[in-house]
């Protein structure tokens, strides 16, 4: 018969006050975890939260805490999404004061939580969860491929919610790493994300010019510069132009107003 929440708390309290070798303690905690995983769904989340809170306590050896939290993060992927999501958020909150001690486990939990959000098409939440992984500022040294893949995944998720500015920021971070990887799949992934960001730039620029035309505000344009040559102004030529000058501007280059769209 699975133990209930009260029983879980009692077992954990007894373990916290018991002595013994680290190996024996870790095994006892694992036995409790296995019993918790047999719980009904109504008690599973609360029992797991009690377990996580107990194992990250400073009274528990850091070696044991890391091992057990790794076990928990592994089992989270096998649980119903709602339970897993609730426990994951709780774990991240309770670990936060000691996050430097659990960087690897936190990264694993965040990756799993992002997968849940992505499955449910909550793209922005998935991206925000991944942003919380300290890929550059933490003590753990992540591999080039891990960092590159994570940055590109974040960029792709931001593109899903039409946020090319945030996407470009992470594509730029990835650009510093893509030359260091030998993983052809990641190199292709980078090129696809980079191309999508450029496409957003181009689309936005053409939409801006089209809006000016539709509002008949192109009369404010006195000259159009295209590939460095002065071309007579017209609506169609404006769509292909790279920069415009206002009628009140003087001839200096500093007064040229740029429309940043790609050359295609």
Coordinates of C-alpha atoms in Angstrom, one line a residue:
X1 CA 0.0 0.0 0.0
X2 CA 1.5 3.4 -1.0
X3 CA 2.4 5.7 1.8
X4 CA 0.4 8.9 2.2
X5 CA 1.7 12.4 2.6
X6 CA 1.8 12.2 6.4
X7 CA 3.8 9.0 6.2
X8 CA 6.2 10.6 3.8
X9 CA 6.8 13.5 6.1
X10 CA 7.4 11.1 9.0
X11 CA 9.9 8.9 7.1
X12 CA 11.8 12.0 6.0
X13 CA 11.9 13.4 9.5
X14 CA 13.3 10.1 10.8
X15 CA 15.9 10.0 8.1
X16 CA 17.0 13.6 8.8
X17 CA 17.7 12.7 12.4
X18 CA 19.4 9.4 11.7
X19 CA 23.1 8.9 11.2
X20 CA 25.0 6.3 9.2
X21 CA 27.1 6.2 6.1
X22 CA 26.3 8.4 3.1
X23 CA 25.7 5.4 0.9
X24 CA 23.2 3.9 3.4
X25 CA 21.4 7.2 3.8
X26 CA 21.1 7.7 0.0
X27 CA 19.6 4.2 -0.3
X28 CA 17.0 4.9 2.4
X29 CA 16.0 8.2 0.7
X30 CA 15.7 6.3 -2.6
X31 CA 13.4 3.8 -1.0
X32 CA 11.2 6.6 0.1
X33 CA 11.2 8.1 -3.4
X34 CA 10.2 4.8 -4.9
X35 CA 7.3 4.6 -2.4
X36 CA 6.2 8.1 -3.2
X37 CA 6.1 7.3 -6.9
X38 CA 3.5 4.7 -6.2
X39 CA 1.2 7.3 -4.7
X40 CA -2.1 8.3 -6.2
X41 CA -2.0 11.4 -8.4
X42 CA -3.9 13.4 -5.8
X43 CA -1.0 13.0 -3.3
X44 CA 1.9 12.5 -5.7
X45 CA 2.7 16.2 -6.2
X46 CA 2.6 17.1 -2.5
X47 CA 4.6 14.1 -1.5
X48 CA 7.3 14.8 -4.1
X49 CA 7.5 18.4 -3.0
X50 CA 8.0 17.3 0.6
X51 CA 10.8 15.0 -0.6
X52 CA 12.5 17.7 -2.7
X53 CA 12.4 20.1 0.2
X54 CA 13.9 17.5 2.5
X55 CA 16.8 16.5 0.3
X56 CA 18.0 20.0 -0.5
X57 CA 18.1 20.9 3.1
X58 CA 21.6 21.9 4.3
X59 CA 21.5 19.1 6.9
X60 CA 21.7 16.6 4.1
X61 CA 25.1 15.9 2.6
X62 CA 25.5 17.9 -0.7
X63 CA 26.8 14.7 -2.4
X64 CA 23.5 12.9 -1.4
X65 CA 21.4 15.9 -2.3
X66 CA 22.8 16.1 -5.8
X67 CA 22.3 12.4 -6.4
X68 CA 18.8 12.3 -5.2
X69 CA 17.8 15.5 -7.0
X70 CA 19.2 13.9 -10.2
X71 CA 16.9 10.9 -9.5
X72 CA 13.9 13.2 -9.0
X73 CA 14.6 15.1 -12.3
X74 CA 14.8 11.8 -14.1
X75 CA 11.5 10.6 -12.8
X76 CA 9.8 13.9 -13.6
X77 CA 9.8 13.1 -17.3
X78 CA 7.7 10.0 -16.6
X79 CA 5.0 11.7 -14.6
X80 CA 1.8 13.4 -15.9
X81 CA 2.6 16.9 -17.2
X82 CA 0.5 18.7 -14.6
X83 CA 2.1 16.9 -11.7
X84 CA 5.6 17.3 -13.2
X85 CA 5.1 21.0 -13.9
X86 CA 4.0 21.7 -10.4
X87 CA 6.8 19.8 -8.8
X88 CA 9.4 21.3 -11.2
X89 CA 8.4 24.9 -10.4
X90 CA 8.5 24.1 -6.7
X91 CA 11.9 22.5 -7.0
X92 CA 13.3 25.5 -8.8
X93 CA 11.9 27.8 -6.1
X94 CA 13.2 25.8 -3.1
X95 CA 16.6 25.3 -4.7
X96 CA 17.1 28.9 -5.6
X97 CA 19.0 29.9 -2.4
X98 CA 21.6 27.2 -3.2
X99 CA 21.3 27.2 -6.9
X100 CA 25.1 27.3 -7.4
X101 CA 25.3 23.9 -5.7
X102 CA 22.8 22.3 -8.0
X103 CA 23.4 23.8 -11.4
X104 CA 23.4 20.5 -13.3
X105 CA 20.1 19.4 -11.7
X106 CA 18.5 22.8 -12.2
X107 CA 19.5 22.8 -15.9
X108 CA 17.9 19.3 -16.3
X109 CA 14.7 20.4 -14.6
X110 CA 14.5 23.6 -16.7
X111 CA 15.0 21.6 -19.9
X112 CA 12.2 19.2 -18.9
X113 CA 9.9 22.1 -17.9
X114 CA 10.5 23.8 -21.2
X115 CA 9.6 20.5 -23.0
X116 CA 6.2 20.5 -21.2
X117 CA 5.5 24.1 -22.1
X118 CA 6.5 23.5 -25.7
X119 CA 4.2 20.4 -26.0
X120 CA 1.4 22.7 -24.9
X121 CA 2.5 25.4 -27.4
X122 CA 3.3 27.8 -24.6
X123 CA 6.3 29.0 -26.5
X124 CA 7.2 32.1 -24.5
X125 CA 7.0 30.3 -21.2
X126 CA 9.3 27.6 -22.6
X127 CA 11.8 30.2 -23.8
X128 CA 11.8 32.0 -20.5
X129 CA 12.4 28.8 -18.5
X130 CA 15.5 28.0 -20.7
X131 CA 16.8 31.6 -20.3
X132 CA 17.2 30.8 -16.6
X133 CA 19.9 28.3 -17.2
X134 CA 23.2 30.1 -16.4
X135 CA 25.1 28.9 -19.5
X136 CA 27.8 31.6 -19.3
X137 CA 27.7 32.8 -15.7
X138 CA 27.5 29.6 -13.7
X139 CA 30.3 27.5 -12.2
X140 CA 29.5 24.5 -14.3
X141 CA 31.3 24.3 -17.7
X142 CA 28.7 23.4 -20.3
X143 CA 29.8 21.9 -23.6
X144 CA 29.8 24.0 -26.8
X145 CA 27.1 21.8 -28.3
X146 CA 24.8 22.1 -25.2
X147 CA 25.1 25.9 -25.1
X148 CA 24.6 26.2 -28.9
X149 CA 21.6 23.9 -29.0
X150 CA 20.0 25.7 -26.0
X151 CA 20.6 29.2 -27.5
X152 CA 19.1 28.1 -30.8
X153 CA 16.1 26.5 -29.1
X154 CA 15.4 29.7 -27.2
X155 CA 15.7 31.7 -30.4
X156 CA 13.3 29.4 -32.2
X157 CA 10.8 29.6 -29.3
X158 CA 10.8 33.4 -29.4
X159 CA 10.3 33.3 -33.2
X160 CA 7.2 31.2 -32.6
X161 CA 5.7 34.1 -30.7
X162 CA 6.8 36.7 -33.3
X163 CA 9.5 38.2 -31.1
X164 CA 12.4 38.6 -33.5
X165 CA 14.3 41.0 -31.3
X166 CA 14.7 38.4 -28.5
X167 CA 15.3 35.7 -31.1
X168 CA 18.1 37.7 -32.7
X169 CA 19.8 38.2 -29.3
X170 CA 20.1 34.5 -28.9
X171 CA 21.0 33.8 -32.5
X172 CA 23.9 36.3 -32.0
X173 CA 25.0 34.3 -28.9
X174 CA 24.9 31.2 -31.0
X175 CA 26.9 32.8 -33.7
X176 CA 29.9 33.0 -31.4
X177 CA 29.7 29.2 -30.9
X178 CA 28.6 27.7 -34.2
X179 CA 32.1 27.8 -35.7
X180 CA 33.4 25.7 -32.7
X181 CA 31.0 22.8 -33.2
X182 CA 31.6 19.8 -35.5
X183 CA 27.9 18.8 -35.2
X184 CA 26.5 19.3 -38.7
X185 CA 22.9 19.1 -37.5
X186 CA 23.5 22.1 -35.1
X187 CA 25.3 24.0 -37.9
X188 CA 22.2 23.6 -40.1
X189 CA 19.9 24.5 -37.2
X190 CA 21.9 27.7 -36.7
X191 CA 21.6 28.6 -40.4
X192 CA 17.8 28.0 -40.3
X193 CA 17.4 30.2 -37.2
X194 CA 19.6 32.9 -38.7
X195 CA 17.7 32.9 -42.0
X196 CA 14.4 33.2 -40.1
X197 CA 15.6 36.3 -38.2
X198 CA 16.8 37.9 -41.4
X199 CA 13.4 37.1 -43.0
X200 CA 11.7 38.9 -40.1
X201 CA 13.9 41.9 -40.6
X202 CA 13.1 42.1 -44.3
X203 CA 9.4 41.5 -43.8
X204 CA 9.2 44.2 -41.1
X205 CA 11.0 46.7 -43.3
X206 CA 8.8 46.2 -46.3
X207 CA 5.7 46.4 -44.1
X208 CA 6.9 49.8 -42.8
X209 CA 7.5 51.1 -46.3
X210 CA 4.1 49.7 -47.5
X211 CA 2.4 51.4 -44.6
X212 CA 3.9 54.8 -45.6
X213 CA 2.7 54.3 -49.2
X214 CA -0.8 53.3 -48.1
X215 CA -1.0 56.3 -45.9
X216 CA 0.2 58.4 -48.8
X217 CA 3.0 59.8 -46.8
X218 CA 5.6 59.1 -49.4
X219 CA 5.3 62.7 -50.5
X220 CA 7.7 63.5 -47.6
X221 CA 10.4 61.8 -49.6
X222 CA 12.4 64.1 -51.8
X223 CA 15.0 61.6 -52.9
X224 CA 15.6 57.9 -52.8
X225 CA 19.1 56.4 -52.6
X226 CA 19.3 52.9 -54.0
X227 CA 22.7 51.1 -54.1
X228 CA 24.4 54.6 -53.7
X229 CA 22.6 56.1 -56.8
X230 CA 20.0 58.9 -56.8
X231 CA 16.7 57.5 -58.3
X232 CA 13.5 59.4 -59.0
X233 CA 11.0 58.8 -56.3
X234 CA 8.0 56.5 -56.9
X235 CA 5.9 54.1 -54.8
X236 CA 7.3 51.0 -56.5
X237 CA 10.9 52.1 -56.3
X238 CA 10.4 53.0 -52.6
X239 CA 9.7 49.3 -51.9
X240 CA 13.2 48.4 -53.2
X241 CA 15.0 51.3 -51.6
X242 CA 17.3 51.0 -48.7
X243 CA 17.2 54.5 -47.3
X244 CA 15.2 57.7 -47.5
X245 CA 15.9 61.4 -46.9
X246 CA 13.4 63.8 -45.4
X247 CA 12.7 67.1 -47.2
X248 CA 14.0 69.2 -44.3
X249 CA 17.4 67.3 -44.2
X250 CA 20.5 69.0 -45.4
X251 CA 23.0 67.3 -47.7
X252 CA 25.1 65.8 -45.0
X253 CA 25.3 62.0 -44.7
X254 CA 24.4 62.3 -41.0
X255 CA 20.8 63.5 -41.9
X256 CA 20.0 60.4 -44.0
X257 CA 17.3 58.3 -42.3
X258 CA 17.8 54.6 -42.9
X259 CA 15.2 51.9 -43.4
X260 CA 16.9 48.7 -42.3
X261 CA 15.7 46.0 -44.7
X262 CA 17.7 43.3 -46.3
X263 CA 18.8 43.1 -49.9
X264 CA 17.1 39.7 -50.4

